[in-house]
Short mmCIF file of C-alpha atoms and ligand atoms in Angstrom, two decimals:
data_model
loop_
_atom_site.label_atom_id
_atom_site.label_comp_id
_atom_site.label_asym_id
_atom_site.label_seq_id
_atom_site.Cartn_x
_atom_site.Cartn_y
_atom_site.Cartn_z
CA MET A 254 224.86 82.64 74.11
CA PRO A 255 222.80 79.41 74.74
CA ASN A 256 224.64 76.21 74.11
CA PRO A 257 223.18 74.59 70.85
CA GLY A 258 224.50 71.11 71.72
CA PRO A 259 221.63 69.76 73.88
CA ARG A 260 218.97 71.34 71.64
CA ARG A 261 220.40 69.76 68.51
CA TRP A 262 220.51 66.48 70.37
CA LEU A 263 216.81 66.91 71.26
CA HIS A 264 215.93 67.57 67.58
CA VAL A 265 217.82 64.50 66.45
CA ALA A 266 216.12 62.38 69.11
CA ARG A 267 212.66 63.71 68.21
CA ASP A 268 213.24 63.06 64.47
CA ALA A 269 214.41 59.54 65.25
CA VAL A 270 211.32 58.84 67.38
CA GLN A 271 209.02 60.26 64.69
CA ARG A 272 210.74 58.19 62.04
CA SER A 273 210.41 54.99 64.02
CA VAL A 274 206.76 55.72 64.88
CA ARG A 275 206.13 56.29 61.16
CA THR A 276 207.95 53.10 60.23
CA ALA A 277 206.03 51.17 62.89
CA ALA A 278 202.74 52.63 61.62
CA GLU A 279 203.63 51.75 58.03
CA LEU A 280 204.62 48.27 59.03
CA ALA A 281 201.43 47.83 61.07
CA GLN A 282 199.41 48.79 58.03
CA SER A 283 201.48 46.83 55.50
CA SER A 284 200.77 43.25 54.68
CA HIS A 285 201.87 40.34 52.59
CA ILE A 286 199.29 37.98 51.18
CA ARG A 287 199.92 34.66 49.54
CA LEU A 288 196.91 34.31 47.32
CA GLY A 289 196.28 30.77 46.13
CA VAL A 290 194.59 30.47 42.76
CA THR A 291 193.30 26.91 42.82
CA GLY A 292 191.63 25.12 39.94
CA LEU A 293 191.82 22.10 37.68
CA SER A 294 193.28 22.44 34.20
CA GLY A 295 191.29 24.86 32.06
CA ALA A 296 189.47 26.34 35.08
CA GLY A 297 190.74 29.83 34.26
CA LYS A 298 193.74 30.33 36.63
CA THR A 299 196.04 31.96 34.11
CA VAL A 300 193.33 34.25 32.73
CA PHE A 301 192.31 35.22 36.29
CA THR A 302 195.89 35.97 37.35
CA THR A 303 196.49 38.04 34.22
CA ALA A 304 193.25 40.01 34.61
CA PHE A 305 193.80 40.49 38.35
CA ALA A 306 197.37 41.80 37.96
CA HIS A 307 196.41 43.97 34.97
CA ALA A 308 193.47 45.51 36.86
CA LEU A 309 195.61 46.28 39.91
CA ALA A 310 198.49 47.64 37.84
CA HIS A 311 196.12 50.21 36.33
CA LEU A 312 194.01 50.88 39.39
CA ARG A 313 195.16 54.48 39.57
CA ASN A 314 194.11 55.19 36.00
CA ASN A 315 190.45 54.40 36.19
CA PRO A 316 189.08 54.82 39.67
CA ALA A 317 185.58 55.68 38.55
CA GLU A 318 185.24 52.82 36.12
CA LEU A 319 186.47 50.24 38.53
CA ALA A 320 184.66 49.61 41.76
CA LEU A 321 187.63 47.55 42.89
CA LEU A 322 188.65 47.13 46.49
CA ASP A 323 187.11 50.16 48.05
CA VAL A 324 185.54 52.74 45.79
CA ALA A 325 186.43 55.62 48.08
CA MET A 326 190.04 54.61 48.03
CA ALA A 327 190.31 54.73 44.27
CA ARG A 328 188.31 57.96 44.12
CA ASP A 329 190.48 59.61 46.76
CA ARG A 330 193.51 58.62 44.71
CA ARG A 331 195.05 57.01 47.74
CA ILE A 332 196.79 54.40 45.58
CA VAL A 333 200.30 55.78 45.26
CA ARG A 334 201.68 53.24 42.80
CA VAL A 335 201.45 49.59 41.82
CA ALA A 336 204.34 47.46 40.57
CA LEU A 337 204.53 43.91 39.27
CA GLU A 338 207.65 42.15 40.50
CA GLU A 339 209.17 38.71 40.37
CA MET A 340 208.94 36.21 43.18
CA ARG A 341 212.27 34.95 44.38
CA GLY A 342 213.20 31.53 43.00
CA LEU A 343 210.44 31.41 40.39
CA PRO A 344 210.24 32.37 36.72
CA ARG A 345 208.15 35.53 36.33
CA PHE A 346 204.47 34.93 35.48
CA PRO A 347 204.15 36.61 32.07
CA VAL A 348 201.44 39.22 32.79
CA GLU A 349 202.71 41.64 30.14
CA GLU A 350 203.05 38.97 27.44
CA ASN A 351 199.55 37.61 28.14
CA VAL A 352 198.15 41.15 28.08
CA ARG A 353 199.95 41.88 24.79
CA LYS A 354 198.35 38.82 23.20
CA LEU A 355 194.92 39.81 24.52
CA LEU A 356 195.32 43.36 23.17
CA ALA A 357 196.43 42.21 19.70
CA ALA A 358 194.30 42.77 16.61
CA MET A 359 193.51 39.05 16.69
CA PRO A 360 193.32 38.56 20.46
CA ALA A 361 194.22 35.17 21.91
CA TRP A 362 193.75 33.52 25.31
CA PRO A 363 196.95 32.58 27.13
CA GLU A 364 198.19 29.08 26.43
CA ALA A 365 197.73 26.18 28.84
CA THR A 366 200.37 26.35 31.56
CA HIS A 367 203.29 23.92 31.49
CA GLY A 368 205.35 24.93 34.50
CA LEU A 369 205.57 27.08 37.61
CA SER A 370 205.73 30.86 37.55
CA GLY A 371 204.92 33.64 39.99
CA VAL A 372 204.18 37.32 40.24
CA ARG A 373 204.23 39.71 43.19
CA VAL A 374 201.82 42.64 42.92
CA VAL A 375 203.06 45.49 45.12
CA VAL A 376 200.42 48.10 45.94
CA ARG A 377 201.67 51.26 47.71
CA PHE A 378 198.87 53.29 49.20
CA ALA A 379 198.19 56.11 51.63
CA PRO A 380 196.54 54.62 54.70
CA ARG A 381 193.42 56.16 56.21
CA GLY A 382 192.63 57.29 59.76
CA LEU A 383 195.16 57.77 62.54
CA VAL A 384 197.76 55.61 60.82
CA GLY A 385 197.34 57.74 57.72
CA ARG A 386 198.19 60.84 59.68
CA ILE A 387 201.41 59.31 60.94
CA ALA A 388 202.52 57.10 58.06
CA GLU A 389 202.73 58.42 54.51
CA GLU A 390 202.63 55.08 52.81
CA ALA A 391 201.78 51.45 53.44
CA VAL A 392 202.49 48.46 51.22
CA LEU A 393 200.40 45.46 50.28
CA ARG A 394 202.30 42.62 48.61
CA ILE A 395 200.26 39.91 46.92
CA ASP A 396 202.04 36.77 45.72
CA ILE A 397 200.39 34.53 43.15
CA VAL A 398 201.83 31.31 41.74
CA ASP A 399 200.56 29.81 38.49
CA TYR A 400 200.93 26.10 37.65
CA PRO A 401 199.31 23.45 35.46
CA GLY A 402 196.01 22.32 36.95
CA GLU A 403 196.96 18.67 36.43
CA TRP A 404 199.54 18.97 39.21
CA LEU A 405 196.79 19.58 41.75
CA VAL A 406 195.19 16.24 41.02
CA ASP A 407 198.30 14.59 42.48
CA LEU A 408 197.68 15.89 46.00
CA PRO A 409 195.84 12.73 47.15
CA LEU A 410 199.07 10.80 46.42
CA LEU A 411 200.53 12.47 49.51
CA ARG A 412 198.34 10.24 51.66
CA GLN A 413 198.85 7.02 49.71
CA ASP A 414 201.60 4.55 48.98
CA TYR A 415 202.09 2.73 45.70
CA ARG A 416 200.10 -0.32 46.75
CA LEU A 417 197.05 1.71 47.84
CA TRP A 418 197.22 3.94 44.80
CA SER A 419 197.51 0.96 42.47
CA ILE A 420 194.53 -0.89 43.96
CA ALA A 421 192.30 2.22 43.86
CA THR A 422 193.31 3.20 40.32
CA TRP A 423 192.99 -0.34 38.96
CA ASN A 424 189.49 -0.48 40.40
CA ASP A 425 188.43 2.99 39.22
CA LEU A 426 189.52 2.32 35.65
CA ALA A 427 186.82 -0.31 35.34
CA ASN A 428 184.12 1.13 37.56
CA GLU A 429 184.06 4.92 37.37
CA GLY A 430 182.40 7.16 34.82
CA THR A 431 180.05 6.19 32.05
CA GLU A 432 180.04 2.88 30.23
CA GLU A 433 182.05 4.20 27.28
CA GLY A 434 184.91 5.47 29.45
CA ARG A 435 184.85 2.35 31.59
CA ALA A 436 185.10 0.21 28.45
CA LEU A 437 188.37 1.95 27.60
CA GLY A 438 189.70 1.41 31.12
CA ARG A 439 188.67 -2.24 31.07
CA ALA A 440 190.33 -2.80 27.70
CA TRP A 441 193.58 -1.39 29.08
CA ARG A 442 193.29 -3.58 32.17
CA GLU A 443 192.76 -6.69 30.05
CA ALA A 444 195.85 -5.93 28.00
CA ALA A 445 197.81 -5.30 31.22
CA ASP A 446 196.55 -8.16 33.33
CA ALA A 447 199.95 -9.33 34.56
CA ALA A 448 203.03 -7.47 35.78
CA PRO A 449 205.42 -6.85 32.87
CA ALA A 450 209.02 -8.04 33.09
CA PRO A 451 211.31 -5.22 34.30
CA GLY A 452 212.38 -4.57 30.68
CA GLY A 453 208.75 -3.86 29.73
CA ILE A 454 208.00 -1.28 32.45
CA ASP A 455 208.63 1.76 30.27
CA ARG A 456 206.46 0.41 27.46
CA ARG A 457 203.58 -0.21 29.87
CA ALA A 458 204.08 3.26 31.38
CA LEU A 459 203.70 4.80 27.94
CA SER A 460 200.53 2.88 27.23
CA TYR A 461 199.10 4.01 30.60
CA GLY A 462 200.05 7.61 29.72
CA ARG A 463 198.14 7.30 26.44
CA LEU A 464 195.11 5.94 28.26
CA LEU A 465 195.27 8.94 30.65
CA ARG A 466 195.33 11.35 27.72
CA GLU A 467 192.40 9.68 26.04
CA LEU A 468 190.28 9.66 29.20
CA LYS A 469 191.26 13.24 30.07
CA GLY A 470 190.46 14.56 26.57
CA ASP A 471 187.25 16.28 25.55
CA ARG A 472 185.46 13.00 24.81
CA PHE A 473 185.38 11.92 28.46
CA GLY A 474 187.05 14.66 30.48
CA TRP A 475 188.05 12.43 33.43
CA SER A 476 189.95 15.00 35.45
CA TRP A 477 190.88 12.92 38.50
CA LEU A 478 193.30 10.40 37.02
CA THR A 479 196.87 10.38 38.29
CA PRO A 480 199.78 10.95 37.98
CA GLY A 481 199.21 14.47 36.66
CA ARG A 482 202.63 14.84 35.07
CA GLY A 483 201.82 11.83 32.93
CA LEU A 484 199.53 14.29 31.15
CA THR A 485 201.51 17.51 31.08
CA TRP A 486 204.89 16.03 30.16
CA SER A 487 205.86 14.66 26.79
CA GLU A 488 206.42 10.89 26.64
CA GLN A 489 210.19 11.48 26.53
CA GLU A 490 210.10 13.75 29.60
CA TRP A 491 207.90 11.27 31.39
CA LEU A 492 210.28 8.37 30.84
CA ALA A 493 213.40 10.46 31.44
CA SER A 494 212.06 11.56 34.85
CA GLY A 495 212.54 8.06 36.22
CA CYS A 496 209.07 8.38 37.78
CA ALA A 497 206.83 6.87 35.11
CA PHE A 498 204.52 4.45 36.95
CA PHE A 499 201.17 2.75 36.37
CA PRO A 500 198.83 0.47 38.31
CA LEU A 501 199.40 -3.28 38.50
CA PRO A 502 196.66 -5.90 38.83
CA PRO A 503 196.07 -6.48 42.58
CA GLU A 504 197.45 -10.03 42.48
CA ALA A 505 200.75 -8.69 41.07
CA LEU A 506 201.24 -6.35 44.02
CA ALA A 507 203.48 -8.78 45.84
CA SER A 508 207.22 -8.42 46.06
CA GLY A 509 209.23 -8.94 42.90
CA PRO A 510 211.43 -6.73 40.73
CA THR A 511 208.60 -5.03 38.82
CA PHE A 512 206.61 -4.20 41.93
CA HIS A 513 209.80 -2.99 43.60
CA ALA A 514 210.70 -0.74 40.62
CA LEU A 515 207.21 0.78 40.43
CA ASN A 516 207.13 1.32 44.17
CA GLN A 517 210.43 3.20 43.86
CA ARG A 518 209.20 5.30 40.96
CA PHE A 519 206.03 6.20 42.86
CA ASN A 520 208.03 7.27 45.93
CA ARG A 521 210.44 9.28 43.80
CA TYR A 522 207.52 11.03 42.10
CA VAL A 523 205.87 11.96 45.40
CA ASP A 524 209.11 12.97 47.15
CA THR A 525 210.69 15.00 44.37
CA LEU A 526 207.64 16.51 42.67
CA VAL A 527 204.40 16.39 44.65
CA LYS A 528 205.75 17.16 48.14
CA PRO A 529 207.90 20.18 47.19
CA PHE A 530 205.07 21.66 45.09
CA TYR A 531 202.65 21.29 47.99
CA ARG A 532 205.11 22.49 50.65
CA ASP A 533 206.37 25.52 48.74
CA HIS A 534 203.27 26.74 46.97
CA LEU A 535 200.06 25.37 48.48
CA ARG A 536 200.49 24.68 52.16
CA ASN A 537 201.04 28.21 53.40
CA LEU A 538 198.36 30.28 51.75
CA ASP A 539 196.63 33.25 53.39
CA ARG A 540 193.78 33.65 50.93
CA GLN A 541 192.41 31.45 48.19
CA ILE A 542 190.17 31.60 45.18
CA VAL A 543 188.93 28.22 43.99
CA LEU A 544 188.02 28.43 40.32
CA VAL A 545 185.54 25.88 39.02
CA ASP A 546 184.69 25.51 35.34
CA LEU A 547 181.21 24.10 35.88
CA LEU A 548 180.04 25.08 32.41
CA GLY A 549 182.94 23.34 30.67
CA ALA A 550 182.39 20.18 32.72
CA LEU A 551 178.65 20.20 31.99
CA SER A 552 179.33 20.64 28.26
CA ARG A 553 181.76 17.71 28.21
CA GLY A 554 179.16 15.43 29.78
CA PRO A 555 178.48 13.46 32.95
CA ASP A 556 181.93 11.79 33.21
CA SER A 557 183.60 15.14 33.16
CA PHE A 558 181.16 16.78 35.55
CA HIS A 559 181.15 14.09 38.21
CA GLY A 560 184.88 13.45 37.76
CA MET A 561 185.59 17.12 38.31
CA ARG A 562 183.51 17.06 41.47
CA ARG A 563 185.42 14.08 42.77
CA ALA A 564 188.83 15.59 41.93
CA LEU A 565 187.92 18.91 43.51
CA GLY A 566 186.76 17.25 46.73
CA ALA A 567 190.00 15.28 47.04
CA ILE A 568 192.09 18.41 46.35
CA LEU A 569 190.34 20.77 48.74
CA ALA A 570 190.89 18.32 51.61
CA HIS A 571 194.58 19.33 51.48
CA PHE A 572 194.15 23.01 52.29
CA ARG A 573 194.13 24.36 55.82
CA TYR A 574 191.37 26.75 56.72
CA GLY A 575 190.83 28.62 59.93
CA GLY A 576 192.36 32.08 59.60
CA GLY A 577 194.11 32.78 62.87
CA TRP A 578 196.31 35.29 64.56
CA ARG A 579 199.53 36.46 62.98
CA VAL A 580 201.49 35.95 66.20
CA LEU A 581 200.61 32.24 66.27
CA ARG A 582 201.72 31.62 62.70
CA PRO A 583 205.22 30.41 63.55
CA LEU A 584 203.62 27.85 65.86
CA LEU A 585 200.61 26.71 63.89
CA GLY A 586 201.62 27.56 60.32
CA ARG A 587 199.51 29.69 58.05
CA ARG A 588 195.86 29.02 57.57
CA ILE A 589 193.55 30.31 54.91
CA ALA A 590 191.50 33.15 56.33
CA ARG A 591 189.43 33.98 53.25
CA VAL A 592 188.33 31.68 50.48
CA MET A 593 186.12 32.44 47.52
CA VAL A 594 184.72 29.61 45.43
CA ALA A 595 183.85 30.91 41.98
CA ALA A 596 182.15 29.43 38.93
CA THR A 597 184.32 30.75 36.11
CA LYS A 598 183.48 31.82 32.54
CA ALA A 599 180.14 33.13 33.80
CA ASP A 600 179.96 35.25 30.62
CA LEU A 601 179.11 32.05 28.71
CA VAL A 602 175.58 32.14 30.10
CA THR A 603 173.07 34.95 30.20
CA GLU A 604 172.66 36.96 33.37
CA GLY A 605 169.35 35.30 34.24
CA HIS A 606 171.12 31.93 34.58
CA ARG A 607 173.84 33.05 36.96
CA PRO A 608 171.80 32.43 40.13
CA ALA A 609 171.38 28.80 38.97
CA LEU A 610 175.13 28.62 38.26
CA ARG A 611 175.86 29.82 41.78
CA SER A 612 173.45 27.34 43.31
CA LEU A 613 174.90 24.46 41.25
CA LEU A 614 178.34 25.50 42.50
CA ARG A 615 177.14 25.30 46.09
CA GLU A 616 176.09 21.70 45.55
CA THR A 617 179.16 20.77 43.56
CA VAL A 618 181.69 21.80 46.18
CA ASP A 619 181.29 19.32 48.96
CA TRP A 620 181.81 21.53 52.02
CA SER A 621 179.30 21.75 54.84
CA VAL A 622 179.70 25.52 54.82
CA MET A 623 178.16 25.63 51.34
CA GLU A 624 174.82 24.90 52.98
CA LYS A 625 175.09 28.18 54.90
CA LEU A 626 176.01 29.94 51.68
CA LYS A 627 172.58 29.06 50.34
CA ASP A 628 171.15 32.13 51.97
CA TYR A 629 174.21 34.34 52.01
CA GLN A 630 176.96 34.93 49.51
CA GLU A 631 179.45 35.32 52.37
CA VAL A 632 179.69 33.59 55.75
CA VAL A 633 182.29 33.23 58.48
CA GLN A 634 182.86 29.80 59.94
CA GLY A 635 185.75 28.67 62.12
CA ARG A 636 187.47 32.04 61.63
CA THR A 637 187.51 31.62 57.83
CA HIS A 638 185.48 33.91 55.60
CA TYR A 639 183.82 32.00 52.78
CA ALA A 640 182.18 33.43 49.67
CA VAL A 641 180.53 31.89 46.66
CA ALA A 642 180.39 33.73 43.36
CA CYS A 643 180.13 33.71 39.58
CA LEU A 644 183.12 35.16 37.78
CA ALA A 645 184.26 36.11 34.30
CA SER A 646 187.82 37.40 34.65
CA ILE A 647 187.49 38.65 31.08
CA ALA A 648 183.99 38.93 29.63
CA SER A 649 184.06 37.70 26.05
CA SER A 650 180.40 38.20 25.20
CA THR A 651 177.63 40.74 25.44
CA GLU A 652 173.99 39.98 26.08
CA GLU A 653 171.21 40.89 23.67
CA ILE A 654 167.51 40.30 23.27
CA GLY A 655 166.58 38.09 20.34
CA GLN A 656 163.13 37.63 18.86
CA HIS A 657 161.45 34.61 17.35
CA GLY A 658 157.96 35.59 16.19
CA GLU A 659 156.27 36.93 19.29
CA ILE A 660 158.78 35.39 21.65
CA GLU A 661 161.69 37.34 23.08
CA PHE A 662 164.74 35.57 24.45
CA ARG A 663 168.22 36.38 25.70
CA LEU A 664 171.27 35.53 23.64
CA LEU A 665 175.01 36.08 23.70
CA ARG A 666 177.04 37.81 21.04
CA GLY A 667 180.80 37.24 20.80
CA ARG A 668 183.65 36.25 18.52
CA ALA A 669 183.35 32.63 17.44
CA PHE A 670 186.00 30.44 19.11
CA GLY A 671 188.82 29.99 16.59
CA GLY A 672 186.64 31.79 14.05
CA GLY A 673 189.15 34.47 12.95
CA GLY A 674 187.20 37.35 14.49
CA GLU A 675 183.79 36.39 13.04
CA GLU A 676 180.93 37.37 15.33
CA GLU A 677 178.24 34.90 16.22
CA LYS A 678 175.08 34.80 18.28
CA ILE A 679 174.48 31.93 20.63
CA VAL A 680 171.71 30.76 22.90
CA PRO A 681 173.34 28.68 25.64
CA SER A 682 171.52 25.91 27.51
CA PRO A 683 169.81 26.82 30.77
CA VAL A 684 171.97 25.99 33.80
CA PRO A 685 170.70 23.16 36.05
CA PRO A 686 170.35 24.65 39.54
CA SER A 687 171.22 21.37 41.26
CA LEU A 688 173.45 18.39 40.59
CA PRO A 689 172.30 16.57 37.46
CA LYS A 690 172.19 12.83 38.13
CA LEU A 691 174.25 10.57 35.91
CA ALA A 692 171.19 8.57 34.90
CA ALA A 693 169.05 11.64 34.22
CA TRP A 694 171.54 13.50 32.03
CA PRO A 695 169.66 15.28 29.23
CA ALA A 696 169.93 13.32 26.00
CA ARG A 697 171.31 16.28 24.02
CA GLY A 698 173.63 17.34 26.84
CA PHE A 699 174.33 20.89 27.96
CA LYS A 700 175.72 23.33 25.42
CA TYR A 701 177.90 26.26 26.43
CA TYR A 702 180.26 27.70 23.87
CA LEU A 703 183.62 29.35 24.34
CA PHE A 704 184.30 32.60 22.55
CA ASP A 705 187.59 34.12 21.43
CA PRO A 706 188.54 37.16 23.51
CA PRO A 707 186.76 40.34 22.40
CA ASP A 708 188.46 43.46 21.03
CA LEU A 709 190.31 44.66 24.11
CA SER A 710 192.41 47.38 22.44
CA ALA A 711 190.71 50.10 24.50
CA TYR A 712 191.80 48.45 27.76
CA ALA A 713 195.60 48.69 27.57
CA GLU A 714 195.61 51.01 30.58
CA SER A 715 192.56 49.83 32.47
CA ALA A 716 190.89 46.68 33.76
CA PHE A 717 189.43 44.41 31.10
CA PRO A 718 185.66 44.06 30.90
CA HIS A 719 184.73 41.47 33.50
CA TYR A 720 181.95 40.07 35.58
CA GLY A 721 182.54 39.90 39.32
CA LEU A 722 186.31 40.48 39.31
CA ASP A 723 185.87 43.61 41.43
CA ALA A 724 183.81 41.72 44.02
CA ALA A 725 186.45 38.96 44.10
CA MET A 726 189.23 41.50 44.67
CA ARG A 727 187.29 43.31 47.33
CA PHE A 728 186.65 40.06 49.16
CA LEU A 729 190.19 38.71 48.79
CA ILE A 730 192.31 41.78 49.50
CA GLY A 731 190.01 44.75 50.20
CA ASP A 732 190.40 44.56 53.99
CA LYS A 733 194.16 45.01 53.62
CA VAL A 734 193.92 48.34 51.83
CA ARG A 735 192.38 50.63 54.40
N1 LIG B 953 184.77 33.55 28.32
C1 LIG B 953 185.75 33.34 29.19
N2 LIG B 953 186.61 32.34 28.94
C2 LIG B 953 187.60 32.15 29.83
C3 LIG B 953 187.77 32.94 30.98
N3 LIG B 953 188.80 32.46 31.68
C4 LIG B 953 189.28 31.41 30.98
N4 LIG B 953 188.56 31.22 29.85
C5 LIG B 953 188.70 30.16 28.84
O1 LIG B 953 189.24 29.02 29.47
C6 LIG B 953 190.50 28.66 28.88
C7 LIG B 953 191.43 28.17 29.95
O2 LIG B 953 191.76 29.23 30.82
P1 LIG B 953 193.16 29.26 31.56
O3 LIG B 953 193.22 30.48 32.40
O4 LIG B 953 194.28 29.04 30.61
O5 LIG B 953 193.01 27.97 32.48
P2 LIG B 953 194.06 27.38 33.54
O6 LIG B 953 193.30 27.11 34.78
O7 LIG B 953 195.22 28.28 33.65
O8 LIG B 953 194.46 26.00 32.87
P3 LIG B 953 195.88 25.19 32.95
O9 LIG B 953 196.97 26.14 32.65
O10 LIG B 953 195.73 24.12 31.93
O11 LIG B 953 195.94 24.62 34.33
C8 LIG B 953 190.97 29.93 28.17
O12 LIG B 953 191.82 29.60 27.10
C9 LIG B 953 189.64 30.54 27.71
O13 LIG B 953 189.20 29.92 26.54
C10 LIG B 953 186.83 34.01 31.20
O14 LIG B 953 186.90 34.78 32.17
N5 LIG B 953 185.84 34.16 30.27
MG1 LIG B 954 197.16 28.06 33.19
#
């Protein structure tokens, strides 16, 4: 009788080799993406993240309807399963709760974000090609962090100290924006033209906070004023943080107890709030979508539009682009390999105006690469893939043809914003294809109207109606699901 010992040993060895080849193949095909969703407050980050996670979670259910990622992949049913998980150390981003509110009989947009939260979307799929023959399954993990847009505006503080910040802010309050906004800034400066005694610091901080709110509000929409938490926190939270600061007149920026106290508060704010936020959630991104609410800024007027442009420019200077090789990451840190810049809420204009929206976006974002994107919607520069797009994460309107006498025109139909479900028809303003100059702003302004979300009850198990979400997903993660 042959001795079974060596043969059994051979079987065990072969199984072990096969298993490790399979694991290596799965690992080679698996990836982990930190997807940065970047945008000022109200740009559409929370709606995007909700729609993105909801679409992926139901990718298996509606392959035909959704041209997401790679059509063949969905059609071949190669998506094995998708799960939404928490990210360690962060409260869970409430995808399900946001979806529930959107699916309700009286659907509602998610509320403005007040703190940090995160979600990990885990996509298990059957890889294609040689790897597919060896490995049964690969995994794509996508991490997204949501935060209040106001926190982004603080990034320039990382490169300033209190003295520099104070001089620049004091100056901007009187010289930026339109005359009406400036008048408000000047009035505050006149009332605050000397350093307060140490006992009056908190009172002055509160009055600066109120000025920020007024200038940030719909009337002016100055989105670049700092500190951002002065806007998102209540007055009590702001004072209790021990970080409530404000600018002093330049001649008061000498030593003295008030200057010293404000300097300390500024440093505490940057060290305990701005730096950790940047280090933990913004510095090490792999992919990024920059959401820009051009239509909202145009509607609010020139202060808002040009202020948004300025804030965006200062923020984007803090991200590191350049893609790069995985093996060099420990040495060089992560760099963003793919970035899409998208004009959000594109459903608030008719289709014919979206090319103008895209071209306005190219001029608004002050990157040299945007020039190349004039002719192409995607380019590669310095090992980073760039794309420019129009996006409606959730389309709230449908387009119709209206008639006035002999003349036909395009209009939008949707549920009036805050109108209890009432439908209305709207003709939005044309979109200016290039930067409107402050002095040449149209007298009646630009009018784009928000809608309430539409009836989404049919979409509990499938992606919401959208414009361009599939293209965004394909660009941002499609190459990782092969
Ligand atoms: N029509 C339409 N409206 C949208 C869309 N995305 C966002 N909105 C509108 O814009 C508002 C703000 O969107 P959010 O996603 O909350 O914005 P955010 O960037 O998270 O803002 P913060 O949390 O304040 O930083 C929503 O309440 C909607 O009214 C969209 O895809 N289509
Ligand atoms: Mg939000």
